[in-house]
Each structure stands twice: as structure tokens, then as C-alpha cells.
């Protein structure tokens, strides 16, 4: 059975291997993104092997950020390699969230912000566990019915151990205790506000960046890091692909009537590529400043940065020239 759906449905899919001009341009896209990934990897190694170590705890958080950004850049690069620019927008939104968060952590009060970020997934796990193992909640009743009493009690015991382990994490560092106290105060403030507004039933949700600043949503986070003008036009626009709101955009009208764009259509790919470069290279620059490297390392990065930007302009122009694919 032939499973090559690209060949079977050649009228539905754009096949990059059948267009040498587009393939050549996208190979240059892959080259540039690969060069950024390599730079992130070099920083990861510098920190991990102690070559440019700054602060043990903050370094760990930086490594976690770097790994996630590399993972997302790699996935975007894979999608770009087959000209799947639209689907890359879903990952691009997450990449932007990670790079903006990284820059926010590095901007000021880095230890406190790094601690708030580091602890966030633990708080989420504990809160989720409390909901799941509450026998009076909808989820708890469903879990009890599905697992049975014995398995439910066993899993609940594991959750209690995780909860106790998290308490030990909090007590292990003074900065964790400071963040934990600040988080409780923020929760209390929101609960008091809900009662004042006669909404005691409203569930209080805290974002990690609220704990260590006056920032209360992602728009304010982008504003805090200098990306305010990007929010509506870029972050908001990427939401259309994420939330499945742009299906009708694949329908075009010309002198021949209604037409459907082909899947993996490379037309308009320059915007996704440009955004990927802008946010990833900006965060990379902030990381180099964090490392406080010597003059030689700074010059090496400046040389890479200038060369990258020059090649990026050329690739952008080439992507803009792709039409009717």
C-alpha cells in the first residue's frame, strides 16, 4: 500500500522536493536556525561544565530555559524544512512565551524571579493533586470510581509524599521561603478582592510572574520586557492558529474563482521565520550578558550576530519572493 500522501494528494500538498528554488531558500532557513540552536547549546555546555558559572541555582534555571528553547527551535526548524510555516506558529507562540519569560527573569531581581519560575510547576502539581484526591469533588469521585478504593488510596499516599517533599524544597532555601510567602500574600489579596466584589466562589489563580512583580498577565509581561508593541500584532495573531480560528484563511479568491491554498504552503513564511529569529536572538543576547564573558567571547558573539543578521535579511527577502505555491 502506497502511504506517501504527499504524492497521492499532490493537489492538496505542496511538495518542496519538486521546487528547487523554494527548497534552496528553505535550506538557508534551516542553516540559520541551526546556527542559533548551536549557540544556545554552547551556552548550555558552558554553564553545565562550569566554564561560565555565575550562581548555582540561577544557572540551573537558565539551563532549563535554554533546553526548552532549543527543543522548540528544533521543532520549528523541522516544520520549516518541509515548508510547514503555518503549523510552526503554534510552537512559535510557546517559543515567544519562553524567551519573554527568560528575559523577564534576567532583567532584575533574578534570583527571586528564577525561584518563582522554578517552583511554579510544583505548585500546579500540588493544587491539581488536591483536586483529584478530594473525594467530594467531581474529579475525586470520578477517580475513585475509575481506580477503585485500594488504588485510589495508594495513589493518594504517593501524592502526600510528593506534598511533603515539596515542603522540604521550600524549607531548603531562603529564597524559596520568600517566594512562598509572597505567593500566599498574593492569593490572600485576590481572595479578599473576590469577597469585596461578592464573588467568594471565584477560583483564585496565580501566575508565577505575579509572585515576584506587579505584572499580572502576559501582556504586561511583554510590556515589562520591551515587547508591548508586539503583543496584539504578533502574539495575538499567533493565537488564531493555536485556537483553530484561521481555517477560512486558506480560501482565496482570484480571477479563476475560489481556490484553496495547498497544505505546507511556503507563501508568507517570512513572518514566522522573522519572529522566530527576533525572539530567539534577543534572548540569546541577554544570556551572553548574563554569562559576563571576556572580551574575546564578546567579540566572537558580535561577529556571529552581525553575520546572522545580514544572512537573515537575505533569507527574508527570498521568502517574500515565493508566490503562487
PDB file of C-alpha atoms in Angstrom:
ATOM      1  CA  UNK A   1       0.000   0.000   0.000  1.00  0.00           C
ATOM      2  CA  UNK A   2       1.343   3.416  -1.005  1.00  0.00           C
ATOM      3  CA  UNK A   3       1.375   5.647   2.109  1.00  0.00           C
ATOM      4  CA  UNK A   4       3.087   8.640   0.518  1.00  0.00           C
ATOM      5  CA  UNK A   5       0.170  11.024   0.968  1.00  0.00           C
ATOM      6  CA  UNK A   6       2.235  13.930  -0.380  1.00  0.00           C
ATOM      7  CA  UNK A   7       2.412  12.157  -3.740  1.00  0.00           C
ATOM      8  CA  UNK A   8      -1.136  10.754  -3.618  1.00  0.00           C
ATOM      9  CA  UNK A   9      -2.676  14.153  -2.879  1.00  0.00           C
ATOM     10  CA  UNK A  10      -0.281  16.317  -4.862  1.00  0.00           C
ATOM     11  CA  UNK A  11      -3.029  18.863  -5.500  1.00  0.00           C
ATOM     12  CA  UNK A  12      -3.521  19.297  -1.731  1.00  0.00           C
ATOM     13  CA  UNK A  13       0.091  19.334  -0.551  1.00  0.00           C
ATOM     14  CA  UNK A  14       2.980  21.498  -1.676  1.00  0.00           C
ATOM     15  CA  UNK A  15       5.980  19.226  -2.225  1.00  0.00           C
ATOM     16  CA  UNK A  16       9.180  21.106  -1.540  1.00  0.00           C
ATOM     17  CA  UNK A  17      11.246  18.451  -3.353  1.00  0.00           C
ATOM     18  CA  UNK A  18       9.546  19.412  -6.604  1.00  0.00           C
ATOM     19  CA  UNK A  19      10.533  23.077  -6.376  1.00  0.00           C
ATOM     20  CA  UNK A  20      14.292  23.617  -6.319  1.00  0.00           C
ATOM     21  CA  UNK A  21      14.039  27.380  -5.844  1.00  0.00           C
ATOM     22  CA  UNK A  22      11.879  27.095  -2.718  1.00  0.00           C
ATOM     23  CA  UNK A  23      13.951  24.169  -1.458  1.00  0.00           C
ATOM     24  CA  UNK A  24      17.152  26.215  -1.749  1.00  0.00           C
ATOM     25  CA  UNK A  25      15.631  29.100   0.221  1.00  0.00           C
ATOM     26  CA  UNK A  26      14.348  26.837   2.972  1.00  0.00           C
ATOM     27  CA  UNK A  27      17.722  25.125   3.262  1.00  0.00           C
ATOM     28  CA  UNK A  28      19.125  28.568   4.131  1.00  0.00           C
ATOM     29  CA  UNK A  29      16.341  28.966   6.718  1.00  0.00           C
ATOM     30  CA  UNK A  30      17.402  25.674   8.284  1.00  0.00           C
ATOM     31  CA  UNK A  31      21.049  26.751   8.267  1.00  0.00           C
ATOM     32  CA  UNK A  32      20.332  29.977  10.171  1.00  0.00           C
ATOM     33  CA  UNK A  33      18.057  28.358  12.744  1.00  0.00           C
ATOM     34  CA  UNK A  34      20.619  25.602  13.246  1.00  0.00           C
ATOM     35  CA  UNK A  35      23.279  28.227  13.941  1.00  0.00           C
ATOM     36  CA  UNK A  36      21.083  29.738  16.699  1.00  0.00           C
ATOM     37  CA  UNK A  37      20.457  26.318  18.231  1.00  0.00           C
ATOM     38  CA  UNK A  38      24.192  25.686  18.272  1.00  0.00           C
ATOM     39  CA  UNK A  39      24.794  28.974  20.124  1.00  0.00           C
ATOM     40  CA  UNK A  40      22.209  28.032  22.753  1.00  0.00           C
ATOM     41  CA  UNK A  41      23.836  24.620  23.064  1.00  0.00           C
ATOM     42  CA  UNK A  42      27.248  26.192  23.586  1.00  0.00           C
ATOM     43  CA  UNK A  43      25.890  28.329  26.418  1.00  0.00           C
ATOM     44  CA  UNK A  44      24.220  25.284  27.956  1.00  0.00           C
ATOM     45  CA  UNK A  45      27.567  23.468  27.920  1.00  0.00           C
ATOM     46  CA  UNK A  46      29.436  26.469  29.329  1.00  0.00           C
ATOM     47  CA  UNK A  47      27.081  26.609  32.287  1.00  0.00           C
ATOM     48  CA  UNK A  48      26.763  22.850  32.776  1.00  0.00           C
ATOM     49  CA  UNK A  49      30.521  22.280  32.785  1.00  0.00           C
ATOM     50  CA  UNK A  50      31.273  25.292  34.970  1.00  0.00           C
ATOM     51  CA  UNK A  51      33.130  27.289  32.329  1.00  0.00           C
ATOM     52  CA  UNK A  52      30.882  30.328  32.788  1.00  0.00           C
ATOM     53  CA  UNK A  53      29.163  29.532  36.059  1.00  0.00           C
ATOM     54  CA  UNK A  54      27.520  32.507  37.825  1.00  0.00           C
ATOM     55  CA  UNK A  55      25.136  31.245  40.519  1.00  0.00           C
ATOM     56  CA  UNK A  56      24.384  27.560  41.039  1.00  0.00           C
ATOM     57  CA  UNK A  57      20.621  27.937  41.423  1.00  0.00           C
ATOM     58  CA  UNK A  58      20.087  30.587  38.738  1.00  0.00           C
ATOM     59  CA  UNK A  59      22.334  28.612  36.395  1.00  0.00           C
ATOM     60  CA  UNK A  60      20.044  25.596  36.781  1.00  0.00           C
ATOM     61  CA  UNK A  61      17.003  27.683  35.834  1.00  0.00           C
ATOM     62  CA  UNK A  62      18.887  29.160  32.854  1.00  0.00           C
ATOM     63  CA  UNK A  63      19.769  25.662  31.667  1.00  0.00           C
ATOM     64  CA  UNK A  64      16.107  24.639  31.900  1.00  0.00           C
ATOM     65  CA  UNK A  65      15.077  27.672  29.844  1.00  0.00           C
ATOM     66  CA  UNK A  66      17.808  27.034  27.292  1.00  0.00           C
ATOM     67  CA  UNK A  67      16.878  23.389  26.875  1.00  0.00           C
ATOM     68  CA  UNK A  68      13.213  24.228  26.292  1.00  0.00           C
ATOM     69  CA  UNK A  69      14.059  26.984  23.808  1.00  0.00           C
ATOM     70  CA  UNK A  70      16.401  24.621  21.934  1.00  0.00           C
ATOM     71  CA  UNK A  71      13.672  21.986  21.850  1.00  0.00           C
ATOM     72  CA  UNK A  72      11.162  24.441  20.400  1.00  0.00           C
ATOM     73  CA  UNK A  73      13.618  25.882  17.885  1.00  0.00           C
ATOM     74  CA  UNK A  74      14.463  22.353  16.776  1.00  0.00           C
ATOM     75  CA  UNK A  75      10.781  21.517  16.256  1.00  0.00           C
ATOM     76  CA  UNK A  76      10.166  24.780  14.377  1.00  0.00           C
ATOM     77  CA  UNK A  77      13.209  24.050  12.225  1.00  0.00           C
ATOM     78  CA  UNK A  78      11.845  20.603  11.368  1.00  0.00           C
ATOM     79  CA  UNK A  79       8.499  22.100  10.312  1.00  0.00           C
ATOM     80  CA  UNK A  80      10.188  24.842   8.300  1.00  0.00           C
ATOM     81  CA  UNK A  81      12.267  22.194   6.494  1.00  0.00           C
ATOM     82  CA  UNK A  82       9.082  20.904   4.822  1.00  0.00           C
ATOM     83  CA  UNK A  83       7.664  24.460   4.409  1.00  0.00           C
ATOM     84  CA  UNK A  84       5.033  23.941   7.103  1.00  0.00           C
ATOM     85  CA  UNK A  85       5.182  27.549   8.285  1.00  0.00           C
ATOM     86  CA  UNK A  86       1.569  27.831   9.461  1.00  0.00           C
ATOM     87  CA  UNK A  87       1.811  24.881  11.833  1.00  0.00           C
ATOM     88  CA  UNK A  88       5.105  26.231  13.163  1.00  0.00           C
ATOM     89  CA  UNK A  89       3.132  29.220  14.508  1.00  0.00           C
ATOM     90  CA  UNK A  90       1.724  27.025  17.288  1.00  0.00           C
ATOM     91  CA  UNK A  91       5.252  26.296  18.503  1.00  0.00           C
ATOM     92  CA  UNK A  92       6.322  29.871  17.818  1.00  0.00           C
ATOM     93  CA  UNK A  93       3.805  31.168  20.346  1.00  0.00           C
ATOM     94  CA  UNK A  94       5.309  28.880  23.014  1.00  0.00           C
ATOM     95  CA  UNK A  95       8.810  29.927  21.987  1.00  0.00           C
ATOM     96  CA  UNK A  96       7.862  33.576  22.467  1.00  0.00           C
ATOM     97  CA  UNK A  97       6.448  32.795  25.917  1.00  0.00           C
ATOM     98  CA  UNK A  98       9.690  31.099  26.929  1.00  0.00           C
ATOM     99  CA  UNK A  99      12.043  33.752  25.542  1.00  0.00           C
ATOM    100  CA  UNK A 100      10.000  36.599  27.069  1.00  0.00           C
ATOM    101  CA  UNK A 101       9.923  34.761  30.420  1.00  0.00           C
ATOM    102  CA  UNK A 102      13.687  34.235  30.252  1.00  0.00           C
ATOM    103  CA  UNK A 103      14.294  37.931  29.584  1.00  0.00           C
ATOM    104  CA  UNK A 104      11.932  38.863  32.422  1.00  0.00           C
ATOM    105  CA  UNK A 105      13.891  36.671  34.841  1.00  0.00           C
ATOM    106  CA  UNK A 106      17.218  38.159  33.750  1.00  0.00           C
ATOM    107  CA  UNK A 107      16.047  41.791  33.823  1.00  0.00           C
ATOM    108  CA  UNK A 108      16.128  42.340  37.617  1.00  0.00           C
ATOM    109  CA  UNK A 109      15.675  40.515  40.931  1.00  0.00           C
ATOM    110  CA  UNK A 110      16.869  37.477  39.010  1.00  0.00           C
ATOM    111  CA  UNK A 111      17.139  35.098  41.961  1.00  0.00           C
ATOM    112  CA  UNK A 112      13.594  35.789  43.161  1.00  0.00           C
ATOM    113  CA  UNK A 113      12.129  35.561  39.672  1.00  0.00           C
ATOM    114  CA  UNK A 114      14.064  32.396  38.922  1.00  0.00           C
ATOM    115  CA  UNK A 115      12.761  30.866  42.159  1.00  0.00           C
ATOM    116  CA  UNK A 116       9.160  31.825  41.340  1.00  0.00           C
ATOM    117  CA  UNK A 117       9.504  30.224  37.906  1.00  0.00           C
ATOM    118  CA  UNK A 118      11.237  27.126  39.271  1.00  0.00           C
ATOM    119  CA  UNK A 119       8.563  26.464  41.912  1.00  0.00           C
ATOM    120  CA  UNK A 120       5.570  27.091  39.665  1.00  0.00           C
ATOM    121  CA  UNK A 121       5.124  23.573  38.278  1.00  0.00           C
ATOM    122  CA  UNK A 122       5.370  22.176  41.833  1.00  0.00           C
ATOM    123  CA  UNK A 123       2.531  24.436  42.963  1.00  0.00           C
ATOM    124  CA  UNK A 124       0.465  23.340  39.972  1.00  0.00           C
ATOM    125  CA  UNK A 125       1.061  19.655  40.708  1.00  0.00           C
ATOM    126  CA  UNK A 126       0.069  20.068  44.366  1.00  0.00           C
ATOM    127  CA  UNK A 127      -3.073  22.067  43.538  1.00  0.00           C
ATOM    128  CA  UNK A 128      -4.069  19.513  40.896  1.00  0.00           C
ATOM    129  CA  UNK A 129      -3.477  16.675  43.362  1.00  0.00           C
ATOM    130  CA  UNK A 130      -5.667  18.307  45.987  1.00  0.00           C
ATOM    131  CA  UNK A 131      -8.469  18.489  43.438  1.00  0.00           C
ATOM    132  CA  UNK A 132      -8.038  14.917  42.204  1.00  0.00           C
ATOM    133  CA  UNK A 133      -7.860  13.379  45.666  1.00  0.00           C
ATOM    134  CA  UNK A 134     -10.749  15.330  47.150  1.00  0.00           C
ATOM    135  CA  UNK A 135     -13.429  12.632  47.431  1.00  0.00           C
ATOM    136  CA  UNK A 136     -16.119  15.311  47.478  1.00  0.00           C
ATOM    137  CA  UNK A 137     -15.033  16.936  44.212  1.00  0.00           C
ATOM    138  CA  UNK A 138     -16.208  15.912  40.760  1.00  0.00           C
ATOM    139  CA  UNK A 139     -12.705  14.784  39.804  1.00  0.00           C
ATOM    140  CA  UNK A 140     -12.210  12.953  43.085  1.00  0.00           C
ATOM    141  CA  UNK A 141     -15.437  10.993  42.713  1.00  0.00           C
ATOM    142  CA  UNK A 142     -14.532  10.118  39.118  1.00  0.00           C
ATOM    143  CA  UNK A 143     -11.036   8.998  40.156  1.00  0.00           C
ATOM    144  CA  UNK A 144     -12.423   6.880  42.991  1.00  0.00           C
ATOM    145  CA  UNK A 145     -14.942   5.236  40.686  1.00  0.00           C
ATOM    146  CA  UNK A 146     -12.382   4.599  37.969  1.00  0.00           C
ATOM    147  CA  UNK A 147      -9.496   3.340  40.119  1.00  0.00           C
ATOM    148  CA  UNK A 148     -11.307   1.682  42.996  1.00  0.00           C
ATOM    149  CA  UNK A 149     -10.741   2.406  46.687  1.00  0.00           C
ATOM    150  CA  UNK A 150      -7.468   0.480  47.057  1.00  0.00           C
ATOM    151  CA  UNK A 151      -5.702   2.060  44.071  1.00  0.00           C
ATOM    152  CA  UNK A 152      -7.133   5.483  44.924  1.00  0.00           C
ATOM    153  CA  UNK A 153      -5.753   5.307  48.477  1.00  0.00           C
ATOM    154  CA  UNK A 154      -2.381   4.083  47.196  1.00  0.00           C
ATOM    155  CA  UNK A 155      -2.114   6.965  44.709  1.00  0.00           C
ATOM    156  CA  UNK A 156      -3.239   9.374  47.409  1.00  0.00           C
ATOM    157  CA  UNK A 157      -0.372   8.149  49.585  1.00  0.00           C
ATOM    158  CA  UNK A 158       2.084   8.898  46.758  1.00  0.00           C
ATOM    159  CA  UNK A 159       0.604  12.353  46.414  1.00  0.00           C
ATOM    160  CA  UNK A 160       1.040  13.027  50.146  1.00  0.00           C
ATOM    161  CA  UNK A 161       4.718  12.038  49.851  1.00  0.00           C
ATOM    162  CA  UNK A 162       5.107  14.484  46.950  1.00  0.00           C
ATOM    163  CA  UNK A 163       3.422  17.176  49.020  1.00  0.00           C
ATOM    164  CA  UNK A 164       5.801  16.567  51.931  1.00  0.00           C
ATOM    165  CA  UNK A 165       8.785  16.579  49.563  1.00  0.00           C
ATOM    166  CA  UNK A 166       7.665  19.940  48.209  1.00  0.00           C
ATOM    167  CA  UNK A 167       7.514  21.358  51.719  1.00  0.00           C
ATOM    168  CA  UNK A 168      11.117  20.248  52.193  1.00  0.00           C
ATOM    169  CA  UNK A 169      12.073  22.000  48.945  1.00  0.00           C
ATOM    170  CA  UNK A 170      10.517  25.231  50.210  1.00  0.00           C
ATOM    171  CA  UNK A 171      12.404  24.996  53.514  1.00  0.00           C
ATOM    172  CA  UNK A 172      15.701  24.181  51.782  1.00  0.00           C
ATOM    173  CA  UNK A 173      16.395  27.724  50.532  1.00  0.00           C
ATOM    174  CA  UNK A 174      15.635  31.126  51.977  1.00  0.00           C
ATOM    175  CA  UNK A 175      14.659  32.489  48.561  1.00  0.00           C
ATOM    176  CA  UNK A 176      12.051  29.699  48.231  1.00  0.00           C
ATOM    177  CA  UNK A 177      10.576  30.704  51.575  1.00  0.00           C
ATOM    178  CA  UNK A 178      10.431  34.338  50.456  1.00  0.00           C
ATOM    179  CA  UNK A 179       8.650  33.386  47.237  1.00  0.00           C
ATOM    180  CA  UNK A 180       6.257  31.042  49.048  1.00  0.00           C
ATOM    181  CA  UNK A 181       5.291  33.791  51.489  1.00  0.00           C
ATOM    182  CA  UNK A 182       4.853  36.321  48.669  1.00  0.00           C
ATOM    183  CA  UNK A 183       2.645  33.864  46.795  1.00  0.00           C
ATOM    184  CA  UNK A 184       0.416  33.314  49.826  1.00  0.00           C
ATOM    185  CA  UNK A 185       0.069  37.077  50.221  1.00  0.00           C
ATOM    186  CA  UNK A 186      -0.938  37.468  46.564  1.00  0.00           C
ATOM    187  CA  UNK A 187      -3.525  34.709  46.942  1.00  0.00           C
ATOM    188  CA  UNK A 188      -4.897  36.355  50.063  1.00  0.00           C
ATOM    189  CA  UNK A 189      -5.160  39.691  48.265  1.00  0.00           C
ATOM    190  CA  UNK A 190      -7.129  38.138  45.421  1.00  0.00           C
ATOM    191  CA  UNK A 191      -9.412  36.242  47.778  1.00  0.00           C
ATOM    192  CA  UNK A 192     -10.123  39.463  49.702  1.00  0.00           C
ATOM    193  CA  UNK A 193     -10.898  41.232  46.433  1.00  0.00           C
ATOM    194  CA  UNK A 194     -13.294  38.441  45.416  1.00  0.00           C
ATOM    195  CA  UNK A 195     -15.128  38.764  48.720  1.00  0.00           C
ATOM    196  CA  UNK A 196     -15.287  42.536  48.324  1.00  0.00           C
ATOM    197  CA  UNK A 197     -16.777  42.079  44.862  1.00  0.00           C
ATOM    198  CA  UNK A 198     -19.221  39.464  46.234  1.00  0.00           C
ATOM    199  CA  UNK A 199     -17.520  36.677  44.271  1.00  0.00           C
ATOM    200  CA  UNK A 200     -16.218  34.362  47.023  1.00  0.00           C
ATOM    201  CA  UNK A 201     -16.861  31.394  44.703  1.00  0.00           C
ATOM    202  CA  UNK A 202     -14.384  32.654  42.093  1.00  0.00           C
ATOM    203  CA  UNK A 203     -11.264  30.476  41.956  1.00  0.00           C
ATOM    204  CA  UNK A 204      -8.011  32.354  42.561  1.00  0.00           C
ATOM    205  CA  UNK A 205      -5.238  31.668  40.050  1.00  0.00           C
ATOM    206  CA  UNK A 206      -1.692  32.997  40.400  1.00  0.00           C
ATOM    207  CA  UNK A 207       0.857  33.247  37.598  1.00  0.00           C
ATOM    208  CA  UNK A 208       4.491  32.774  38.613  1.00  0.00           C
ATOM    209  CA  UNK A 209       5.471  36.273  37.480  1.00  0.00           C
ATOM    210  CA  UNK A 210       2.788  37.821  39.721  1.00  0.00           C
ATOM    211  CA  UNK A 211       4.601  36.453  42.768  1.00  0.00           C
ATOM    212  CA  UNK A 212       7.771  38.443  42.103  1.00  0.00           C
ATOM    213  CA  UNK A 213       6.443  41.627  40.473  1.00  0.00           C
ATOM    214  CA  UNK A 214       3.413  43.812  39.813  1.00  0.00           C
ATOM    215  CA  UNK A 215       2.926  42.101  36.436  1.00  0.00           C
ATOM    216  CA  UNK A 216      -0.440  40.323  36.347  1.00  0.00           C
ATOM    217  CA  UNK A 217      -0.831  38.997  32.778  1.00  0.00           C
ATOM    218  CA  UNK A 218       1.205  38.143  29.695  1.00  0.00           C
ATOM    219  CA  UNK A 219       0.558  41.494  28.018  1.00  0.00           C
ATOM    220  CA  UNK A 220       2.146  43.224  30.994  1.00  0.00           C
ATOM    221  CA  UNK A 221       4.987  40.697  30.909  1.00  0.00           C
ATOM    222  CA  UNK A 222       5.701  41.614  27.274  1.00  0.00           C
ATOM    223  CA  UNK A 223       5.454  45.299  28.183  1.00  0.00           C
ATOM    224  CA  UNK A 224       7.906  44.789  31.040  1.00  0.00           C
ATOM    225  CA  UNK A 225      10.433  43.208  28.662  1.00  0.00           C
ATOM    226  CA  UNK A 226      10.004  45.805  25.898  1.00  0.00           C
ATOM    227  CA  UNK A 227       7.707  43.833  23.601  1.00  0.00           C
ATOM    228  CA  UNK A 228       4.492  45.790  24.223  1.00  0.00           C
ATOM    229  CA  UNK A 229       4.035  46.707  20.550  1.00  0.00           C
ATOM    230  CA  UNK A 230       4.426  43.079  19.551  1.00  0.00           C
ATOM    231  CA  UNK A 231       1.588  41.750  21.667  1.00  0.00           C
ATOM    232  CA  UNK A 232      -1.512  42.423  19.594  1.00  0.00           C
ATOM    233  CA  UNK A 233       0.002  42.122  16.163  1.00  0.00           C
ATOM    234  CA  UNK A 234       2.173  39.102  16.845  1.00  0.00           C
ATOM    235  CA  UNK A 235       1.245  37.191  19.984  1.00  0.00           C
ATOM    236  CA  UNK A 236      -2.473  37.835  19.418  1.00  0.00           C
ATOM    237  CA  UNK A 237      -2.199  36.870  15.751  1.00  0.00           C
ATOM    238  CA  UNK A 238      -0.453  33.601  16.526  1.00  0.00           C
ATOM    239  CA  UNK A 239      -3.433  32.704  18.722  1.00  0.00           C
ATOM    240  CA  UNK A 240      -5.554  32.207  15.617  1.00  0.00           C
ATOM    241  CA  UNK A 241      -3.558  29.131  14.626  1.00  0.00           C
ATOM    242  CA  UNK A 242      -3.335  27.905  18.218  1.00  0.00           C
ATOM    243  CA  UNK A 243      -7.081  28.161  18.809  1.00  0.00           C
ATOM    244  CA  UNK A 244      -8.159  26.909  15.351  1.00  0.00           C
ATOM    245  CA  UNK A 245      -9.630  30.246  14.268  1.00  0.00           C
ATOM    246  CA  UNK A 246      -7.976  30.628  10.864  1.00  0.00           C
ATOM    247  CA  UNK A 247      -9.279  27.715   8.772  1.00  0.00           C
ATOM    248  CA  UNK A 248     -11.112  30.064   6.389  1.00  0.00           C
ATOM    249  CA  UNK A 249      -7.861  31.924   5.640  1.00  0.00           C
ATOM    250  CA  UNK A 250      -6.845  29.021   3.383  1.00  0.00           C
ATOM    251  CA  UNK A 251      -9.580  30.043   0.937  1.00  0.00           C
ATOM    252  CA  UNK A 252      -8.570  32.646  -1.652  1.00  0.00           C
ATOM    253  CA  UNK A 253     -10.403  34.375  -4.484  1.00  0.00           C
ATOM    254  CA  UNK A 254      -8.895  35.330  -7.827  1.00  0.00           C
ATOM    255  CA  UNK A 255      -9.936  35.711 -11.469  1.00  0.00           C
ATOM    256  CA  UNK A 256     -10.470  31.951 -11.656  1.00  0.00           C
ATOM    257  CA  UNK A 257     -12.873  31.911  -8.684  1.00  0.00           C
ATOM    258  CA  UNK A 258     -12.408  30.244  -5.301  1.00  0.00           C
ATOM    259  CA  UNK A 259      -9.148  28.419  -4.612  1.00  0.00           C
ATOM    260  CA  UNK A 260      -7.667  26.545  -1.658  1.00  0.00           C
ATOM    261  CA  UNK A 261      -4.089  27.085  -0.603  1.00  0.00           C
ATOM    262  CA  UNK A 262      -2.058  23.915  -0.562  1.00  0.00           C
ATOM    263  CA  UNK A 263      -1.029  22.377   2.759  1.00  0.00           C
ATOM    264  CA  UNK A 264       2.631  23.212   3.554  1.00  0.00           C
ATOM    265  CA  UNK A 265       2.232  26.382   1.537  1.00  0.00           C
ATOM    266  CA  UNK A 266       5.506  28.356   1.850  1.00  0.00           C
ATOM    267  CA  UNK A 267       3.946  31.669   0.776  1.00  0.00           C
ATOM    268  CA  UNK A 268       4.110  34.197   3.618  1.00  0.00           C
ATOM    269  CA  UNK A 269       6.630  32.149   5.581  1.00  0.00           C
ATOM    270  CA  UNK A 270       8.908  35.130   6.126  1.00  0.00           C
ATOM    271  CA  UNK A 271       6.811  36.473   9.026  1.00  0.00           C
ATOM    272  CA  UNK A 272       7.072  33.229  11.029  1.00  0.00           C
ATOM    273  CA  UNK A 273      10.770  32.947  10.258  1.00  0.00           C
ATOM    274  CA  UNK A 274      11.427  36.581  11.173  1.00  0.00           C
ATOM    275  CA  UNK A 275       9.615  36.277  14.506  1.00  0.00           C
ATOM    276  CA  UNK A 276      11.498  33.099  15.341  1.00  0.00           C
ATOM    277  CA  UNK A 277      14.791  34.875  14.692  1.00  0.00           C
ATOM    278  CA  UNK A 278      13.829  38.080  16.527  1.00  0.00           C
ATOM    279  CA  UNK A 279      12.828  36.494  19.825  1.00  0.00           C
ATOM    280  CA  UNK A 280      15.441  33.735  19.898  1.00  0.00           C
ATOM    281  CA  UNK A 281      18.365  36.048  19.047  1.00  0.00           C
ATOM    282  CA  UNK A 282      17.180  38.630  21.606  1.00  0.00           C
ATOM    283  CA  UNK A 283      17.068  36.063  24.418  1.00  0.00           C
ATOM    284  CA  UNK A 284      20.438  34.727  23.277  1.00  0.00           C
ATOM    285  CA  UNK A 285      21.906  38.222  23.609  1.00  0.00           C
ATOM    286  CA  UNK A 286      20.553  38.527  27.168  1.00  0.00           C
ATOM    287  CA  UNK A 287      22.109  35.173  28.071  1.00  0.00           C
ATOM    288  CA  UNK A 288      25.540  36.282  26.853  1.00  0.00           C
ATOM    289  CA  UNK A 289      25.259  39.365  29.069  1.00  0.00           C
ATOM    290  CA  UNK A 290      24.333  37.113  32.000  1.00  0.00           C
ATOM    291  CA  UNK A 291      27.448  34.987  31.443  1.00  0.00           C
ATOM    292  CA  UNK A 292      29.713  38.064  31.719  1.00  0.00           C
ATOM    293  CA  UNK A 293      32.173  36.560  29.259  1.00  0.00           C
ATOM    294  CA  UNK A 294      35.526  38.101  28.457  1.00  0.00           C
ATOM    295  CA  UNK A 295      36.396  40.429  25.584  1.00  0.00           C
ATOM    296  CA  UNK A 296      37.283  37.580  23.214  1.00  0.00           C
ATOM    297  CA  UNK A 297      33.960  35.795  23.739  1.00  0.00           C
ATOM    298  CA  UNK A 298      32.040  39.062  23.345  1.00  0.00           C
ATOM    299  CA  UNK A 299      33.785  39.822  20.043  1.00  0.00           C
ATOM    300  CA  UNK A 300      33.081  36.308  18.798  1.00  0.00           C
ATOM    301  CA  UNK A 301      29.373  36.694  19.531  1.00  0.00           C
ATOM    302  CA  UNK A 302      29.266  40.181  17.967  1.00  0.00           C
ATOM    303  CA  UNK A 303      30.791  38.736  14.801  1.00  0.00           C
ATOM    304  CA  UNK A 304      28.205  35.932  14.783  1.00  0.00           C
ATOM    305  CA  UNK A 305      25.374  38.430  15.434  1.00  0.00           C
ATOM    306  CA  UNK A 306      26.337  40.740  12.541  1.00  0.00           C
ATOM    307  CA  UNK A 307      26.773  37.827  10.131  1.00  0.00           C
ATOM    308  CA  UNK A 308      23.483  36.267  11.261  1.00  0.00           C
ATOM    309  CA  UNK A 309      21.505  39.492  10.756  1.00  0.00           C
ATOM    310  CA  UNK A 310      22.935  40.018   7.269  1.00  0.00           C
ATOM    311  CA  UNK A 311      22.053  36.490   6.172  1.00  0.00           C
ATOM    312  CA  UNK A 312      18.645  36.767   7.857  1.00  0.00           C
ATOM    313  CA  UNK A 313      17.740  39.793   5.682  1.00  0.00           C
ATOM    314  CA  UNK A 314      18.660  37.898   2.534  1.00  0.00           C
ATOM    315  CA  UNK A 315      16.628  34.850   3.538  1.00  0.00           C
ATOM    316  CA  UNK A 316      13.650  37.031   4.461  1.00  0.00           C
ATOM    317  CA  UNK A 317      13.730  38.672   1.050  1.00  0.00           C
ATOM    318  CA  UNK A 318      13.921  35.264  -0.638  1.00  0.00           C
ATOM    319  CA  UNK A 319      10.948  34.003   1.376  1.00  0.00           C
ATOM    320  CA  UNK A 320       8.948  37.104   0.404  1.00  0.00           C
ATOM    321  CA  UNK A 321       9.611  36.316  -3.253  1.00  0.00           C
ATOM    322  CA  UNK A 322       7.874  32.927  -3.013  1.00  0.00           C
ATOM    323  CA  UNK A 323       4.459  33.274  -4.695  1.00  0.00           C
ATOM    324  CA  UNK A 324       1.709  31.047  -6.038  1.00  0.00           C
ATOM    325  CA  UNK A 325       2.788  27.886  -4.282  1.00  0.00           C
TER     326      UNK A 325
END
